Structures are given as C-alpha cells and as structure tokens.
C-alpha positions in Angstrom: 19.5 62.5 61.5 16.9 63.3 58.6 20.0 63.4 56.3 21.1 60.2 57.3 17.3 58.8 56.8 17.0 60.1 53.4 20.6 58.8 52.4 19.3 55.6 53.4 16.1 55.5 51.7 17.9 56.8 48.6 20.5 53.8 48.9 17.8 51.5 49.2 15.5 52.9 46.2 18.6 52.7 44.0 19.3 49.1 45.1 15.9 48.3 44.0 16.7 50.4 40.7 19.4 48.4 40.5 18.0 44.6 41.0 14.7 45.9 38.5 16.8 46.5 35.5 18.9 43.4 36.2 16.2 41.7 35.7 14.6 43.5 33.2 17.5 42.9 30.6 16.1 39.6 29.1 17.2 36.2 28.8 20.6 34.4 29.7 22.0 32.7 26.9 21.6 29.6 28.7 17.9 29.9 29.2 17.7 30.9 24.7 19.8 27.8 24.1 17.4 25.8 26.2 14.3 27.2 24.7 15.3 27.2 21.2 16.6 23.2 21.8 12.4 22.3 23.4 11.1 24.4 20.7 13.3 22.2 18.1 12.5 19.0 19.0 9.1 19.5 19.5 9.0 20.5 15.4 10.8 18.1 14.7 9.1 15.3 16.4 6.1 17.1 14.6 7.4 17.2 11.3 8.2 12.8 12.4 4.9 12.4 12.9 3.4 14.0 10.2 5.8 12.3 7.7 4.5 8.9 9.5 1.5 9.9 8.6 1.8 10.3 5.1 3.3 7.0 4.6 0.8 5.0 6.1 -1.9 6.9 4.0 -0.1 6.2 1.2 0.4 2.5 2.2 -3.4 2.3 3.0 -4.4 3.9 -0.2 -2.1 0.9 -2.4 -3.2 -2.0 -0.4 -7.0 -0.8 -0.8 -6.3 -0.1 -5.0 -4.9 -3.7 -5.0 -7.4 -5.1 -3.4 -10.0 -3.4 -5.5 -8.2 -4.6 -8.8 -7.8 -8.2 -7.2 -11.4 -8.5 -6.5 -12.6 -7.4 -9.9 -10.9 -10.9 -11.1 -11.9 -12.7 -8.9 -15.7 -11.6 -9.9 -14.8 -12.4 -13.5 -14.3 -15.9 -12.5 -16.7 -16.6 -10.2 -19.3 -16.6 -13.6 -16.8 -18.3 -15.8 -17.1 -22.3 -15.9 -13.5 -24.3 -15.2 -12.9 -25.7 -18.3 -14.2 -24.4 -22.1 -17.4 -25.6 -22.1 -17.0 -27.2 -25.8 -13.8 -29.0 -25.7 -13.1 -29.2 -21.8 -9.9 -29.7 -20.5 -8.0 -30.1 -23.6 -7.9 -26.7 -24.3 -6.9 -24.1 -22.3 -4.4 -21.0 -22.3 -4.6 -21.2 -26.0 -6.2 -17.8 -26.7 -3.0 -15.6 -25.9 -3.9 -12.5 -23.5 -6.5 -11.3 -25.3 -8.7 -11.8 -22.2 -12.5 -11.1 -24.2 -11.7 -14.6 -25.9 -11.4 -16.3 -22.1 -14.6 -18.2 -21.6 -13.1 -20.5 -18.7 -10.5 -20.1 -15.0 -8.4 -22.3 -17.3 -7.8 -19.9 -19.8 -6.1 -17.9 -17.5 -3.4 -20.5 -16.5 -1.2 -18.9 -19.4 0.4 -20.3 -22.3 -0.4 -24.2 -24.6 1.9 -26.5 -23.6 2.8 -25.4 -20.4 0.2 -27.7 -18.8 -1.3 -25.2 -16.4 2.0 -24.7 -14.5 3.4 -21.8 -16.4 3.7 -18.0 -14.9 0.0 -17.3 -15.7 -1.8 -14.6 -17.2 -1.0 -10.8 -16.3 -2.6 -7.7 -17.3 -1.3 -5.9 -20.0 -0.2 -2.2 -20.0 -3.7 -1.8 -18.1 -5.1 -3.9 -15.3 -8.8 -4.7 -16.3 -12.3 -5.0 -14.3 -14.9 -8.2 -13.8 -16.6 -6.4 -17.2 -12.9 -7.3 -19.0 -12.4 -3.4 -20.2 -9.0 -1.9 -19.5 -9.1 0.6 -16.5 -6.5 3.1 -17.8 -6.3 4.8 -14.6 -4.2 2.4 -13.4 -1.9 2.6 -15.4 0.8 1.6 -12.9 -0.5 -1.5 -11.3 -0.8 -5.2 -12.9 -2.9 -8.0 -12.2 -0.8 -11.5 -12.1 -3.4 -14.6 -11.9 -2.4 -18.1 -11.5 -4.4 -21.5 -12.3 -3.8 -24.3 -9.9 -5.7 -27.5 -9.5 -5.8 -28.6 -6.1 -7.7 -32.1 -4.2 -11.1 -31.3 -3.3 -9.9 -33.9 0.1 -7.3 -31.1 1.0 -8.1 -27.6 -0.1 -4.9 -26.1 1.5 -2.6 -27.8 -0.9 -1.5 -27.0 -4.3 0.3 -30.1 -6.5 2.2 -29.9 -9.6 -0.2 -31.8 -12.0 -1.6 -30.3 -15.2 -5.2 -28.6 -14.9 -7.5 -31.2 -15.9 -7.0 -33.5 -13.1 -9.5 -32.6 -10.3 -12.6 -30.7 -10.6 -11.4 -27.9 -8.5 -8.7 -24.7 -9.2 -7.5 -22.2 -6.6 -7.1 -18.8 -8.5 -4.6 -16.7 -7.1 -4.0 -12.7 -8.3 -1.4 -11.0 -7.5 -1.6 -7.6 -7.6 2.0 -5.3 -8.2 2.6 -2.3 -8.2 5.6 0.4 -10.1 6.5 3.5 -8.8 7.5 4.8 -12.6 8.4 3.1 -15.9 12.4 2.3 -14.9 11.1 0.6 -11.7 10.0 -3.3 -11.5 6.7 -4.3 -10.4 6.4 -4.5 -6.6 4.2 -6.9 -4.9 1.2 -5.3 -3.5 -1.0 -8.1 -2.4 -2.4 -11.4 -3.0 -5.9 -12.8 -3.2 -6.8 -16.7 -3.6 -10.0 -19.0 -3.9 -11.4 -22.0 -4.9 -13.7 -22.2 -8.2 -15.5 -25.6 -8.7 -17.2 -27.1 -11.7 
C-alpha cells in the first residue's frame, strides 16, 4: 500500500513536471504574430504622426516668413504718399524695379503705359524689407504687389480704371514661395489694404 502511495505521488509530480515545461517553452506562433502585428502598428501610427508633425511645422514656418515679408511692404507704403508728389498722377510705374527710386504706392503698379492695371511690381532675385535693402536670406521667396484704385463709397470693390481716378488704392502682396530654382513660384499668402492721400 506504501508502494502504491508513492507510485501515485510520483505520477502526479511528473504530471506537474509535465504541464511546467509545457508551459515553460515560450510563445505560440500565434500569440508572436499577434504581438509583432500591435507592436507594428503602433510604430507606425507613430512614425504617421510624427511625419504630420513635420509638415505642419513646416507649413507654419512658410506662412509666418510670408507674412513677415508681406508686412515689411506694407510698412514701406504706409510712409509713402499715393501719387509722386511733384508731378502727381501722371507719372507712375516709370522708374523700372529699381524700388530706391519709388517715392509713391503708384510706383509700384508696374510698368508706363499699362495704366495701373498691369501685373505689378515683384521683387527681384531677393524679396526686400520696409528699409528697401534686399534680404538675401530669402533667397527663395518673392514679393508680388499690386496697385488698385478702389471708391472710397465701397471699399470692398476693386474696378478696372487707371490709378489716378479716386484718391484711394488697395495694395495687395502676394507673397510666393519656390522649393528650388526648376520649380515655379507657389503662392504663399496674400495681404491687402487701403492707403489714402
């Protein structure tokens, strides 16, 4: 009877063996393939995330430049008067783009004989400040500024009249952007207001 006792105990102590390095040996392939799936699409989603991030930053970063560059116009005509203050209306646009021979908003509506209602003036290979020197760090981005006289009854209309005819001009910048030299200018934003005599 002690025999058969200590068989017993035996058999049971080896089940126990038994079940312990069953479950000892590790992971079912089923329960790696699971893991390795969670722990991939949580990097991934990660990785997502992080390349989200980037391209807001980089979008944030653009429109603040632009609007830096679009403001340092518009403080450069804020001080300017609308017309040259010798010969008035009559002559405007006429000093080409060298922009330290502007002394009125109507200089910058572009070209003689286009009346004001040409493309406008832009920046050359540099965008400039309010101070008119060339900021050469910029060397990507251009400043586009268009002249427009507008009725002083209705200031959220534009008409197609030559400059000259009201007393009032919305300026408008546009401010573009190039990722390299074989890309076109991009639109970045756009700033307008009204100068008065």
């Amino acid at each position: 009877m002690a025999v058969m006792f200590d068989n017993q105990q035996s058999a049971i102590s080896n089940q126990r063996l038994r079940r312990r390095s069953r479950r000892a040996r590790g992971f079912t392939l089923i329960e790696a393939a699971l893991t390795t799936v969670i722990v991939g699409t949580g990097v991934l989603a990660i990785v997502a995330a992080q390349q989200a991030y980037h391209m807001k930053n980089d979008w944030a970063q653009r429109t603040g430049t632009a609007l830096l560059l679009a403001n340092e116009i518009r403080e450069l005509t804020l001080t300017m008067p609308l017309y040259d203050p010798i010969h008035g209306p009559a002559n405007f646009g006429s000093k080409g783009d060298n922009v330290l021979a502007f002394n009125c908003v109507a200089d910058f509506a572009g070209a003689p004989g286009t009346g004001g209602l040409g493309e406008g003036w832009k920046s050359g290979e540099y965008p400039i400040d309010a101070r008119r020197q060339r900021l050469t760090e910029y060397g990507r981005w251009r400043q586009v500024v268009t002249v427009r006289n507008i009725w002083p009854e209705n200031l959220g209309t534009t008409f197609v009249e030559t400059l000259g005819s009201t007393d009032m001009m919305r300026v408008t910048v546009d401010v573009q952007y190039r990722q390299s030299e074989d890309h076109d200018y991009q639109h970045v934003t756009r700033l307008s207001w009204v100068v008065t005599r």
